[in-house]
Every structure is written in C-alpha cells, then in structure tokens.
Coordinates of C-alpha atoms in Angstrom, one line a residue:
N52 CA 1.8 -14.4 0.6
S53 CA -0.4 -11.5 1.0
I54 CA 1.2 -10.6 4.4
I55 CA 4.7 -10.8 2.7
Y56 CA 3.5 -8.7 -0.2
F57 CA 1.9 -6.2 2.2
A58 CA 5.3 -5.8 4.2
S59 CA 7.4 -5.7 1.1
K60 CA 9.6 -2.7 0.3
N61 CA 7.4 -1.4 -2.5
C62 CA 4.4 -1.7 -0.3
M63 CA 4.5 -0.8 3.6
N64 CA 8.3 -1.3 3.5
I65 CA 8.4 -3.0 6.9
D66 CA 12.3 -3.4 7.3
G67 CA 13.1 -6.8 8.9
L68 CA 9.8 -8.4 8.3
G69 CA 10.9 -10.8 5.6
D70 CA 9.5 -14.0 4.3
R71 CA 11.2 -16.3 6.9
T72 CA 10.0 -14.1 9.8
I73 CA 6.4 -13.9 8.5
E74 CA 6.4 -17.8 7.8
D75 CA 7.5 -18.2 11.4
C76 CA 4.8 -15.8 12.8
V77 CA 2.1 -17.6 10.6
E78 CA 3.3 -21.0 11.9
F79 CA 3.2 -19.7 15.6
N80 CA -0.4 -18.3 14.8
Y81 CA 0.7 -14.6 15.5
L82 CA -0.4 -13.6 11.9
K83 CA -3.6 -14.7 10.6
N84 CA -4.4 -11.6 8.5
L85 CA -2.7 -8.3 7.5
S86 CA -3.6 -6.2 10.5
D87 CA -2.3 -8.8 12.7
I88 CA 1.2 -7.2 11.9
Y89 CA 0.5 -4.2 14.0
K90 CA -0.6 -6.4 17.0
L91 CA 2.7 -8.2 17.2
T92 CA 4.7 -7.9 20.5
K93 CA 8.3 -8.1 21.2
E94 CA 7.6 -11.0 23.6
Q95 CA 6.0 -12.9 20.6
L96 CA 8.8 -12.2 18.4
M97 CA 11.5 -13.3 20.8
T98 CA 9.7 -16.9 20.7
L99 CA 10.5 -17.2 17.1
P100 CA 13.7 -19.2 16.0
L101 CA 16.9 -17.0 15.8
T102 CA 15.2 -14.0 17.1
K103 CA 16.8 -12.4 20.2
E104 CA 15.7 -9.3 22.2
K105 CA 17.7 -6.7 20.0
K106 CA 16.2 -8.0 16.7
A107 CA 12.7 -8.2 18.1
A108 CA 13.0 -4.6 19.4
K109 CA 14.2 -3.5 16.0
L110 CA 11.4 -5.0 14.1
I111 CA 8.7 -3.7 16.4
K112 CA 10.2 -0.3 15.8
S113 CA 10.1 -0.9 12.1
I114 CA 6.4 -1.9 12.3
E115 CA 5.6 1.3 14.2
D116 CA 7.5 3.3 11.7
S117 CA 5.5 2.1 8.9
K118 CA 2.2 3.3 10.7
N119 CA 3.5 7.0 10.5
N120 CA 2.8 8.9 7.3
V121 CA 1.0 6.2 5.5
E122 CA 0.8 7.2 1.8
L123 CA -2.6 6.4 0.3
H124 CA -1.2 4.9 -2.9
K125 CA 1.3 2.8 -1.1
F126 CA -1.5 1.6 1.2
L127 CA -3.9 0.8 -1.8
Y128 CA -1.1 -1.1 -3.4
S129 CA -0.3 -2.9 -0.3
L130 CA -3.7 -4.4 -0.1
G131 CA -3.2 -6.6 -3.0
I132 CA -6.5 -5.6 -4.7
P133 CA -6.6 -7.7 -8.0
Q134 CA -5.7 -5.7 -11.1
V135 CA -4.4 -2.6 -9.1
G136 CA -0.7 -2.2 -9.6
E137 CA 1.5 0.6 -8.5
S138 CA 0.5 3.0 -11.2
T139 CA -3.2 2.3 -10.8
A140 CA -2.9 2.9 -7.1
K141 CA -1.4 6.2 -7.6
V142 CA -4.1 7.1 -10.1
L143 CA -6.8 6.0 -7.8
A144 CA -5.2 8.0 -4.8
N145 CA -5.0 11.2 -6.9
V146 CA -8.7 10.9 -8.1
F147 CA -10.3 9.8 -5.0
G148 CA -8.1 11.2 -2.2
S149 CA -9.2 8.7 0.5
I150 CA -10.1 5.0 1.1
E151 CA -13.6 6.1 2.0
A152 CA -14.1 7.9 -1.3
L153 CA -12.6 5.1 -3.2
S154 CA -14.8 2.5 -1.3
E155 CA -17.9 4.3 -2.2
A156 CA -17.1 4.6 -5.9
N157 CA -19.3 2.6 -8.4
I158 CA -18.1 0.8 -11.5
E159 CA -19.2 3.7 -13.9
Q160 CA -17.2 6.2 -11.9
L161 CA -14.0 3.9 -11.8
Q162 CA -14.2 3.2 -15.5
S163 CA -14.3 6.9 -16.4
I164 CA -10.7 7.0 -15.0
N165 CA -7.8 6.6 -17.5
D166 CA -6.1 3.2 -16.9
V167 CA -9.1 1.6 -15.1
G168 CA -10.9 -0.8 -17.5
P169 CA -13.9 -3.0 -16.7
K170 CA -12.1 -5.9 -15.0
T171 CA -10.1 -3.3 -12.8
A172 CA -13.3 -1.5 -11.9
E173 CA -15.1 -4.7 -11.0
S174 CA -12.3 -5.8 -9.0
I175 CA -12.1 -2.6 -6.9
T176 CA -15.8 -2.6 -6.2
T177 CA -15.7 -6.3 -5.3
F178 CA -12.9 -5.7 -2.8
F179 CA -14.6 -3.0 -1.0
T180 CA -17.8 -5.1 -0.6
E181 CA -16.3 -8.3 0.7
T182 CA -16.8 -8.7 4.5
N183 CA -13.1 -9.8 5.4
N184 CA -11.8 -6.9 3.6
I185 CA -14.1 -4.5 5.3
Q186 CA -13.1 -5.9 8.7
T187 CA -9.5 -5.8 7.9
L188 CA -9.8 -2.1 6.9
N189 CA -11.7 -1.4 10.1
E190 CA -8.9 -3.1 12.0
F191 CA -6.2 -0.9 10.3
K192 CA -8.2 2.1 11.2
S193 CA -8.5 1.3 14.8
L194 CA -4.8 0.4 15.0
G195 CA -3.8 3.7 13.7
V196 CA -2.6 2.4 10.2
W197 CA -4.7 4.7 8.1
P198 CA -3.3 6.7 5.0
E199 CA -3.6 10.6 5.2
Q200 CA -6.2 12.0 3.1
V201 CA -4.6 13.3 -0.3
V202 CA -5.6 16.7 -1.6
V203 CA -7.1 15.9 -5.0
Q204 CA -5.5 18.4 -7.5
E205 CA -6.7 19.3 -10.8
K206 CA -4.2 17.9 -13.3
T207 CA -3.6 19.1 -16.8
N208 CA -3.8 16.7 -19.6
E209 CA -0.8 18.0 -21.5
F210 CA 0.8 14.7 -21.6
A211 CA -2.4 12.5 -21.9
G212 CA -1.8 9.5 -24.0
L213 CA 2.0 9.8 -23.8
T214 CA 4.4 7.5 -22.0
F215 CA 7.7 8.6 -20.9
V216 CA 11.0 6.9 -19.6
V217 CA 13.3 9.2 -17.4
T218 CA 16.9 8.3 -18.0
G219 CA 20.3 10.0 -17.9
K220 CA 21.9 12.6 -15.6
L221 CA 19.3 14.7 -14.0
T222 CA 19.5 17.9 -12.0
E223 CA 16.8 16.8 -9.8
S224 CA 15.7 13.1 -8.5
R225 CA 14.2 10.7 -11.1
S226 CA 11.0 10.6 -8.9
Y227 CA 10.7 14.5 -9.1
Y228 CA 10.5 14.5 -12.9
E229 CA 8.1 11.3 -12.9
Q230 CA 5.8 13.3 -10.6
L231 CA 5.7 16.2 -12.8
I232 CA 5.0 14.0 -15.9
E233 CA 2.2 12.1 -14.0
D234 CA 0.7 15.4 -12.9
A235 CA 0.6 16.4 -16.5
G236 CA -1.3 13.3 -17.5
G237 CA 1.5 11.4 -18.9
K238 CA 2.5 7.7 -18.0
I239 CA 6.0 6.4 -16.6
S240 CA 7.5 3.4 -18.0
G241 CA 10.8 1.6 -16.9

C-alpha cells in the first residue's frame, strides 16, 4: 500500500504504475520497498502478466520522468509520514527547504510551525530516526531521486488564521491564487 501511495497521482505521479502492476511486482519480488521502483528494468516488467514490450518501455520512461524535478513537498507527502498531509508537506517544505534540514529539526522547532501539533512533530522526528526510513532515503539519493532544495522565502502573515476557498471564473489558474494565499499565511480549503 505504501508503494501504491508513493506512485499515485498526488504523490510522485508515476503514470502507468497502478495498483495491479505494483501488486504483480511485489508478488514477483521486484518491489520490496519504495526505492525499488527506480531499480525496475524493462525485462522485469515484461515478465508480468499482460505486459508487453511497449507497455514496459512506457512505464520505465514514466518512472524516469518522475525522477526529474522532484518537488520537495510532493516527495515529503509521498513518503507517507504519519500525520503529514499535502498541506503540511507544503508548509514543511517552505519552512525547512530541504530533507536534510527537516530531518535535523527537533520537536520544539517543528511545533513552532503553524499546522504542526505535538503528534505531527513527534511523528516527523520518529520517521527521520527509524533505520528503515534512513536507508530508504539514502537509496533514493543514490538513485538520483532527490528533491531540489527550496529557497525559503519570508512570508507575510497578512492572511494568518484565515481559510479560503478559491472558486468561480478566474483570470489565472486556481493554483496561482492558492499559492498567493499560502504565501500570505492563509490556508486553502476545498
């Protein structure tokens, strides 16, 4: 399930690596952890049921494409850290700017951030101290699956404590306005 989550559209968005393909790869022992996705070969994929050469090549390309320009907040969200949803991952990415800086943060530093309570702070610090997680992150780094460092920008708190829903006909994309609101300290709701 963690591999399915990691590859999903809202996470690393690996097109073609759906539930069934992942289940087959696990069954064939091609996938044991998240980083194994980036070790898959076309030959391995072609041994899976209903997978021909063209589909295998397309999937390998999709996996490779997901390595390029990995966004820090999407990568954090993809890791499945308990208590860290999409909006919390964005906040953490903007505050810390890198996996390294986040992994060195202590509970007090984390709790000083809006949206990060005691359970979330504990969950994050625990995640970055567990041996399996450290090994997986090191594997990702060695395989070239590593998020770009984010330039930590000073944000205004003009909209602090306010929640917005962006609707209606807009002159720019919805994500454009959502980013402006988040940059001013506001929250986005569906």
